[in-house]
Coordinates of C-alpha atoms and ligand atoms in Angstrom, one line a residue:
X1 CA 92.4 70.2 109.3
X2 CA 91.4 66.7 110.4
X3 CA 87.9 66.6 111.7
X4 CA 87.4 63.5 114.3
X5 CA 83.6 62.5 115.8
X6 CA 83.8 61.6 119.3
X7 CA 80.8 59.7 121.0
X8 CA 81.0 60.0 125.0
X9 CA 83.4 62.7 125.0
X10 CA 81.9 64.4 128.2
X11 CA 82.3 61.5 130.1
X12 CA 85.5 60.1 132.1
X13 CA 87.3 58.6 129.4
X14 CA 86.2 60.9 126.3
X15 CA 86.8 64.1 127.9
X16 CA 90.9 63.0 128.5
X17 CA 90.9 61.9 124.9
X18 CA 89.1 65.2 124.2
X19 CA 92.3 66.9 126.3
X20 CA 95.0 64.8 124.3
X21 CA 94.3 65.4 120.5
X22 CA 93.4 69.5 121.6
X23 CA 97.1 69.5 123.4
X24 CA 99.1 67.1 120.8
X25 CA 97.1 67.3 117.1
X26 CA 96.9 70.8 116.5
X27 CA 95.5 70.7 113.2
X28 CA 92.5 68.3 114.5
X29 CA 89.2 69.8 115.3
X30 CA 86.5 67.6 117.2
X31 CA 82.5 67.1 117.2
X32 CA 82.3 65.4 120.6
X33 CA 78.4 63.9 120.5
X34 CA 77.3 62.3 123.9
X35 CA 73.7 62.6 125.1
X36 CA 74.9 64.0 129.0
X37 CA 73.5 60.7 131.1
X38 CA 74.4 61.0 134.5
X39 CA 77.8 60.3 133.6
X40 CA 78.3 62.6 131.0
X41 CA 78.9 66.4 132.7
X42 CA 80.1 69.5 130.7
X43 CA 82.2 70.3 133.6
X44 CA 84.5 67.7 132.1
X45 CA 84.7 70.0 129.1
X46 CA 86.2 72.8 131.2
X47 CA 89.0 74.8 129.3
X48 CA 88.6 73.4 126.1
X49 CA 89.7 75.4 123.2
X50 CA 86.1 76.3 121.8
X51 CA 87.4 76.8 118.3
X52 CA 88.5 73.4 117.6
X53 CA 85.8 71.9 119.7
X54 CA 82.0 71.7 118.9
X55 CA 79.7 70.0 121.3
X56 CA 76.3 68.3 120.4
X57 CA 73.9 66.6 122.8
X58 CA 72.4 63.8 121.1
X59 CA 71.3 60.1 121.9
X60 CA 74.1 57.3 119.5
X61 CA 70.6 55.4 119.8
X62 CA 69.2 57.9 117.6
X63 CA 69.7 57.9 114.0
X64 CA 68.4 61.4 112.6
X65 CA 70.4 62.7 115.6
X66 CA 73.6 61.2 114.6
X67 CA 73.4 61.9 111.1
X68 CA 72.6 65.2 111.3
X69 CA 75.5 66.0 113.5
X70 CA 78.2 63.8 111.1
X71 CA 79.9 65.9 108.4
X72 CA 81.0 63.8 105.3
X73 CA 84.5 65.9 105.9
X74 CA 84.5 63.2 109.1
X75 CA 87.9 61.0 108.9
X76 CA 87.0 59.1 112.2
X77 CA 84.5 57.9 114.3
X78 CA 86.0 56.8 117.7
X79 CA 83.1 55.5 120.2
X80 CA 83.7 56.2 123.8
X81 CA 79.6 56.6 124.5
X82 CA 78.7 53.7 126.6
X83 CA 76.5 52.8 129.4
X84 CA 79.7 51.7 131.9
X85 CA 79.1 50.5 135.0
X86 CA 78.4 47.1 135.8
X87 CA 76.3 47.5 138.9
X88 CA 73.9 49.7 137.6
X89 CA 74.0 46.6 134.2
X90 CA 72.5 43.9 137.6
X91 CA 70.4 46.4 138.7
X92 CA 68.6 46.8 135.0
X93 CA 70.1 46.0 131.2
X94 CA 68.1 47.9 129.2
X95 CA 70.1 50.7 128.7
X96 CA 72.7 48.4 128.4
X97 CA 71.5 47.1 125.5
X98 CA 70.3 50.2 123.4
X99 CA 73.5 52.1 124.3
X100 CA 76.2 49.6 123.9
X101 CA 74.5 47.9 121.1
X102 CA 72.0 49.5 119.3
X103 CA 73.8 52.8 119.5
X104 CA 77.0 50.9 118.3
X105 CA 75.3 49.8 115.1
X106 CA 73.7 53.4 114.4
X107 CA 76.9 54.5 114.4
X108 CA 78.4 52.3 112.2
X109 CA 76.0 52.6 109.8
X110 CA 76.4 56.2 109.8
X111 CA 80.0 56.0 108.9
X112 CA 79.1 54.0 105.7
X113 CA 76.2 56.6 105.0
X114 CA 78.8 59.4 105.4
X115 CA 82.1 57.5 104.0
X116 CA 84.0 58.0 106.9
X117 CA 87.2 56.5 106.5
X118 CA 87.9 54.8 110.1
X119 CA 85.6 53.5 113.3
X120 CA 87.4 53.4 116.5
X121 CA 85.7 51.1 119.4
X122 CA 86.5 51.4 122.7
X123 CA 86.1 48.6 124.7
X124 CA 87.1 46.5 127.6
X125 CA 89.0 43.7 129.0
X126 CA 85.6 42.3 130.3
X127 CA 84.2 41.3 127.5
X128 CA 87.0 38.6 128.3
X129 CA 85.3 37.6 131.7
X130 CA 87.1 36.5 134.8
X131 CA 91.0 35.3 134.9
X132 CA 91.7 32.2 137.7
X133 CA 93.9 33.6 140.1
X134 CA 97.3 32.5 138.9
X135 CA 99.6 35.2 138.2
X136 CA 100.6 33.4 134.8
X137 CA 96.9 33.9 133.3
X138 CA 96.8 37.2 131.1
X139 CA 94.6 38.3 128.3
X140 CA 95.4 38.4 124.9
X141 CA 93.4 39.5 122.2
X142 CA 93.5 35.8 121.5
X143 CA 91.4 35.3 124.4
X144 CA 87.8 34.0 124.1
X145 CA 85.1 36.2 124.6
X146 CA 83.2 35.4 128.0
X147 CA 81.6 38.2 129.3
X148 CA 80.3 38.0 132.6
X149 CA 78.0 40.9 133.7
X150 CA 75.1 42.7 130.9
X151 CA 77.4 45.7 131.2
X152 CA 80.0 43.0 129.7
X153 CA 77.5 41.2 127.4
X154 CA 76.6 44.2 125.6
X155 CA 80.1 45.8 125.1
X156 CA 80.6 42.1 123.6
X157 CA 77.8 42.2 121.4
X158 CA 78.6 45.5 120.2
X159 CA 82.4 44.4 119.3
X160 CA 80.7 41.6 117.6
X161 CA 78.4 43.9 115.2
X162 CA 81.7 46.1 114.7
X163 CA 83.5 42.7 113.4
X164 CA 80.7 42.1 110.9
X165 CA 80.5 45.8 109.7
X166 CA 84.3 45.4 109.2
X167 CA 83.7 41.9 107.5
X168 CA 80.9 42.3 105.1
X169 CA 81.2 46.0 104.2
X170 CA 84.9 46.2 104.7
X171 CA 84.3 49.2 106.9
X172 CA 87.9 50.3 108.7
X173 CA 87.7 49.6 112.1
X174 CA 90.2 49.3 115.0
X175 CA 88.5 47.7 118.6
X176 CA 90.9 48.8 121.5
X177 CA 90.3 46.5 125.4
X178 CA 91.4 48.2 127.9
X179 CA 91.5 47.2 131.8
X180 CA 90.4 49.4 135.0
X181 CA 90.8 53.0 133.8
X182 CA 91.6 55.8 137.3
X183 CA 92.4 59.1 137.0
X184 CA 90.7 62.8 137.3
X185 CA 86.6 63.1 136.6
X186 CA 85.8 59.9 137.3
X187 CA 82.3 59.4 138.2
X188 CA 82.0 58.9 142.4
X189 CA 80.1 55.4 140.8
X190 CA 83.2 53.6 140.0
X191 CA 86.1 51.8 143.0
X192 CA 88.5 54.3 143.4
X193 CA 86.9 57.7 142.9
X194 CA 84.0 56.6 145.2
X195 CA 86.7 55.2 147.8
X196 CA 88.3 59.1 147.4
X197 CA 85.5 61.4 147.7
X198 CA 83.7 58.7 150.7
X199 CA 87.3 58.7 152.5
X200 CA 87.5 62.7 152.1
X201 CA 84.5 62.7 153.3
X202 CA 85.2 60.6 156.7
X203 CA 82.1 58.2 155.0
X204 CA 82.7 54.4 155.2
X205 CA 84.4 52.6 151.9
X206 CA 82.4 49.8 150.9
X207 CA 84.1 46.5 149.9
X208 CA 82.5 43.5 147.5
X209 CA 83.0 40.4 149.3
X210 CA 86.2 39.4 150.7
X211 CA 88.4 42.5 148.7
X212 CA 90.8 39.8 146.9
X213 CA 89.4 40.0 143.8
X214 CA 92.5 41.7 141.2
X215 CA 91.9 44.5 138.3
X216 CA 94.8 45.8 136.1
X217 CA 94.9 49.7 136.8
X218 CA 96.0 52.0 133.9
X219 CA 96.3 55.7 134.2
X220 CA 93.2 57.1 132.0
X221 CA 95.9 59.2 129.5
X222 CA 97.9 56.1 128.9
X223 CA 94.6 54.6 127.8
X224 CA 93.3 57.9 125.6
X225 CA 96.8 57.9 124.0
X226 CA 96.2 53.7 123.3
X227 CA 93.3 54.8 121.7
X228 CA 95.4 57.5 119.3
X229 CA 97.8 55.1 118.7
X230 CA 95.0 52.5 117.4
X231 CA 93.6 55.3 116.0
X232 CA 96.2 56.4 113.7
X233 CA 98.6 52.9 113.4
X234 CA 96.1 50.7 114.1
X235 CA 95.6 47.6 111.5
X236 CA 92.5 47.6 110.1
X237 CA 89.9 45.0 111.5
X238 CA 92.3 44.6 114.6
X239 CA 91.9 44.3 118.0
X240 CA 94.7 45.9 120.7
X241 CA 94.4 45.2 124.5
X242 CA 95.9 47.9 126.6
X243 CA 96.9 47.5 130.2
X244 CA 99.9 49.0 132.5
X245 CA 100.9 45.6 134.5
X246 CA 99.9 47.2 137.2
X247 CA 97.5 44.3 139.0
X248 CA 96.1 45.1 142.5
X249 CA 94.3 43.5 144.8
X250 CA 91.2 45.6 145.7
X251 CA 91.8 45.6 149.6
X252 CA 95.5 46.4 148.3
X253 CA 93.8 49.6 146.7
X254 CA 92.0 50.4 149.5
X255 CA 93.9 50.6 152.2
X256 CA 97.2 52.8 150.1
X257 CA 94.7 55.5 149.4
X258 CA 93.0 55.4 152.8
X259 CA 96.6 56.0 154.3
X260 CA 97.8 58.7 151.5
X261 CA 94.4 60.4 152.5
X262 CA 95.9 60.0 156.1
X263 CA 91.7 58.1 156.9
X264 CA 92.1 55.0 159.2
X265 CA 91.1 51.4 157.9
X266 CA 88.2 51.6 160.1
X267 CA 86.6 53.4 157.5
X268 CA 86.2 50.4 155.2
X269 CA 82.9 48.1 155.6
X270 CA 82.7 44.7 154.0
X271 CA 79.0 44.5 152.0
X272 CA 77.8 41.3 150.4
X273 CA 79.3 41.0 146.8
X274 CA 78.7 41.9 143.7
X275 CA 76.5 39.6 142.0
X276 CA 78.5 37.3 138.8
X277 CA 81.8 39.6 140.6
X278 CA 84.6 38.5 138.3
X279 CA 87.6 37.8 140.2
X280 CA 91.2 38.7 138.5
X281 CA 91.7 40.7 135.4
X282 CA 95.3 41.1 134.0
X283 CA 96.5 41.9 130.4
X284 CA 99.1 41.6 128.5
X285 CA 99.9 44.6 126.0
X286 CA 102.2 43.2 124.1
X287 CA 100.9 43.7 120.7
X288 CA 99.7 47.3 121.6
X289 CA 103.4 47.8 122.7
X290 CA 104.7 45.9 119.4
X291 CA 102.9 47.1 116.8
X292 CA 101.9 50.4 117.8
X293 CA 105.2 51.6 119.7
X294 CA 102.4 52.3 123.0
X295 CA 103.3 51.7 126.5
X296 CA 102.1 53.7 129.0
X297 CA 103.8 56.2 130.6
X298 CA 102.3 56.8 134.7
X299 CA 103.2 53.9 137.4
X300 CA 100.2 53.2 139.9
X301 CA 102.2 55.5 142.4
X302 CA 102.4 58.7 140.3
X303 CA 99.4 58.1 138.8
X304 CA 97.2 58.1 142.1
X305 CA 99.2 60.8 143.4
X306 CA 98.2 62.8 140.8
X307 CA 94.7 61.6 141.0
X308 CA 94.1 61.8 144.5
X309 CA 95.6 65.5 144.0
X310 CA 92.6 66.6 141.3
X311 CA 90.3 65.2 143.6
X312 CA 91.5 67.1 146.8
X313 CA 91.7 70.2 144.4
X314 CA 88.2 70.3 143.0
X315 CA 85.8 69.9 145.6
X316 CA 82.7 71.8 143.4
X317 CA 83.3 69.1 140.9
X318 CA 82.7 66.2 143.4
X319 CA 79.8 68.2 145.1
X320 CA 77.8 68.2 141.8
X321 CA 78.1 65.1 141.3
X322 CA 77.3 64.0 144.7
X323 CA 73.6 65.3 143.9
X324 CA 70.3 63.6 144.2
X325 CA 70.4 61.5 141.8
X326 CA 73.8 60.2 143.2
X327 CA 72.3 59.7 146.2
X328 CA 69.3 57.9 145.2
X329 CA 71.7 55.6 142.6
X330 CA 74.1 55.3 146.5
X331 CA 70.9 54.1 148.4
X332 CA 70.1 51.5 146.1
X333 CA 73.2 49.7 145.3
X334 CA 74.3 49.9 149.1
X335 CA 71.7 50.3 151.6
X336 CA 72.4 53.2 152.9
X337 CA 73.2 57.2 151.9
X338 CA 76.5 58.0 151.4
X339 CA 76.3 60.8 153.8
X340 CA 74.1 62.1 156.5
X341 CA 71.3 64.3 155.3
X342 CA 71.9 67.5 156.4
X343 CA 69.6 68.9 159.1
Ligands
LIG1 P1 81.5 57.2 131.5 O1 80.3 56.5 132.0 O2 82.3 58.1 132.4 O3 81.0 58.1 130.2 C1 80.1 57.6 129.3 C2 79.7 58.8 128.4 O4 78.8 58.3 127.4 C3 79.0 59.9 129.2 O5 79.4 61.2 128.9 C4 77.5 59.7 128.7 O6 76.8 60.9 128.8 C5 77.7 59.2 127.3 N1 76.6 58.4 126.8 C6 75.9 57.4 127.5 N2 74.9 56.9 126.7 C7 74.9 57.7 125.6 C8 74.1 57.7 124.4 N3 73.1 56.8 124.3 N4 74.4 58.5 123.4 C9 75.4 59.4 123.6 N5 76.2 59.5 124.7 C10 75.9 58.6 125.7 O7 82.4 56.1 130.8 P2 83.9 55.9 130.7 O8 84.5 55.3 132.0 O9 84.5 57.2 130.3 O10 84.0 54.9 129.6 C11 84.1 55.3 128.2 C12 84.2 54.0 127.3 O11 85.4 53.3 127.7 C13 83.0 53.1 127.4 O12 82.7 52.6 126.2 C14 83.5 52.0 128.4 O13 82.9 50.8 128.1 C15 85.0 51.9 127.9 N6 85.9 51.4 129.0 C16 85.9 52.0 130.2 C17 86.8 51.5 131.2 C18 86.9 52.1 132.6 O14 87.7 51.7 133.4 N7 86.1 53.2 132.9 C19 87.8 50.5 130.8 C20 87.7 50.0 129.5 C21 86.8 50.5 128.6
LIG2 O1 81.8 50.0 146.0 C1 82.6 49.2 145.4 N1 83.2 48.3 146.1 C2 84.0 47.3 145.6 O2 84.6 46.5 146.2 C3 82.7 49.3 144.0 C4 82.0 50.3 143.2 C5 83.5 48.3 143.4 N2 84.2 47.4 144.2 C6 85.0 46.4 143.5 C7 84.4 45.7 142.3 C8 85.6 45.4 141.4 O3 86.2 44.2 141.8 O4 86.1 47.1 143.0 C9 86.5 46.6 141.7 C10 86.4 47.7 140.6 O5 85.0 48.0 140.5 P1 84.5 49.1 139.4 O6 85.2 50.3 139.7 O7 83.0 49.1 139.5 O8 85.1 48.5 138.1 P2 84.9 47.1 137.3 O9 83.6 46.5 137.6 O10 86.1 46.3 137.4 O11 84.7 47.7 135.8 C11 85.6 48.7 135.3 O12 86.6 48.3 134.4 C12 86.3 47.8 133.1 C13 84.8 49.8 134.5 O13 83.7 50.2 135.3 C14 84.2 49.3 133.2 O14 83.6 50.3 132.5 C15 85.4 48.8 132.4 O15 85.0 48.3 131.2

């Protein structure tokens, strides 16, 4: 039995990798540590084969925490737990910072207390900043770093301290950057659940700007089995970039899931932009797809058809996450609640 340490695994992207290595490593059992912010929910956990799956709630931040939940049998660390959206990074850092940083460093220093073998970091094609809009501009892991937003900063700086853990105490690590992740769970925070659940809900779908600015959407298992891949071919100290060459134009986005949800464009409102907004992400996977055999496996169309299906199917999910706290978070960053208080 391999025994794996996941950080963030009740969020979004944890909780699929969760899914994968349950489904396709059998002899794997996982601790999946994440402290249940907003973002994290147990719901996400649904189903999971208890046996091979322990859960702890505990704070990356907090050293006593994490090493009292890492066994020395621990082969791998792979760190999903992140403060992750940008707009919430303008509307305060601070979490930001202690998260994405501080918690990065606690955890690496925990592997070298407990001798685990590899450290997995999961992070993201903006630490890269903003691409000009010419459809021959990609990023490579050869790119310089240039992060834009504090959400981007901090995932920077924390790629930077898992460089120098790598570097000075020749710690195994393996950083995977991955663009716009979609897919089921998604918190209603993030561009295309929050344009699902609004335009289910007959709400208006906000837009940043003018809508032209381009992300590179990957299905969220084609990332989580990136990550495996890094995981388990992975080069040690290296760096893989992950993407599906699937670049969209958010207005583009918009309006195909306003007409699969059969909602008219006169749902969408144009607000003032996002502050810093960078304006075209695109990657090129070519060494992912070189040197760990990974491509991914969804286009965009069957992968929002199958998104747009979990959504339509699990209606408690989004109404718990649409709670109070949502609202109050939806208030802030647009003006306005996302739906009518109920009389
Ligand atoms: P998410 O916000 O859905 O989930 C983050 C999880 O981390 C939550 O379960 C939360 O409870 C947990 N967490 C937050 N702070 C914690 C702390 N101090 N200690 C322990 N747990 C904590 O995020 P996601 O979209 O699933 O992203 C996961 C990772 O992937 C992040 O590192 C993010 O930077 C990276 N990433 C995301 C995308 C994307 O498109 N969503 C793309 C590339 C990279
Ligand atoms: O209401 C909105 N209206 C809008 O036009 C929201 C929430 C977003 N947008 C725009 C901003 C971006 O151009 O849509 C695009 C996507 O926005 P987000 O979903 O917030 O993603 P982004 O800022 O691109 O960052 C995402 O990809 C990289 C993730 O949130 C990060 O965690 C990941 O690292």
């Amino acid at each position: 039995m391999k025994h794996i340490f996941i950080t963030g695994g009740a969020g979004f992207i944890g909780s699929a990798f969760v899914r994968l290595i349950l489904a396709e490593r059998p002899q794997w059992h996982i601790t999946n540590f994440d402290a249940l912010t907003y973002a994290g929910n147990l719901d996400n956990l649904d189903g999971v084969d208890a046996a091979r799956h322990r859960f702890v709630r505990g704070d990356i931040a907090n050293r006593e925490a994490v090493l009292a939940a890492l066994d020395t049998d621990t082969a791998a660390i792979i760190n999903f737990a992140a403060e992750s959206h940008v707009d919430r990074s303008i509307m305060s850092a601070d979490e930001f910072l202690r998260t994405n940083i501080i918690g990065t460093q606690v955890l690496l220093d925990a592997a070298r207390a407990k001798n685990v073998k590899r450290f997995v970091q999961v992070s993201t094609d903006e630490v890269m900043g903003s691409l000009p809009e010419d459809d021959a501009a990609f990023f490579t892991e050869d790119s310089p770093f240039a992060p834009n937003s504090p959400y981007a900063a901090s995932k920077a700086a924390a790629e930077h301290v898992v460089r120098a853990a790598h570097h000075t105490h020749h710690l195994d690590t393996v950083t995977t950057r991955c663009g716009n992740n979609y897919g089921a769970r998604q918190f209603p925070e993030k561009l295309i659940p929050l344009l699902i659940t609004n335009a289910m809900n007959d709400e208006s779908v906000p837009v940043y700007g003018d809508g032209q600015n381009v992300r590179d959407w990957i299905y969220v298992d084609d990332h989580a089995r990136g990550i495996l891949a890094a995981l388990e071919r992975g080069a040690s100290g290296a760096t893989y970039c992950f993407g599906a060459r699937e670049p969209r134009r958010n207005i583009e986005i918009v309006r195909s899931i306003l007409a699969s949800l059969g909602k008219p464009e006169s749902l969408i409102t144009y607000v003032t932009d996002r502050k810093g907004h960078d304006r075209r992400y695109a990657i090129d996977s070519t060494r992912a797809e070189t040197e760990l055999g990974w491509r991914p496996l969804e286009t965009w169309e069957s992968g929002i058809a199958k998104t747009i299906r979990w959504y339509a199917d699990n209606a408690k999910w989004i109404e718990r996450v649409r709670d109070g706290a949502y609202q109050a978070y939806y208030q802030q960053q647009y003006g306005a609640p996302s739906r009518a208080p109920t009389l």
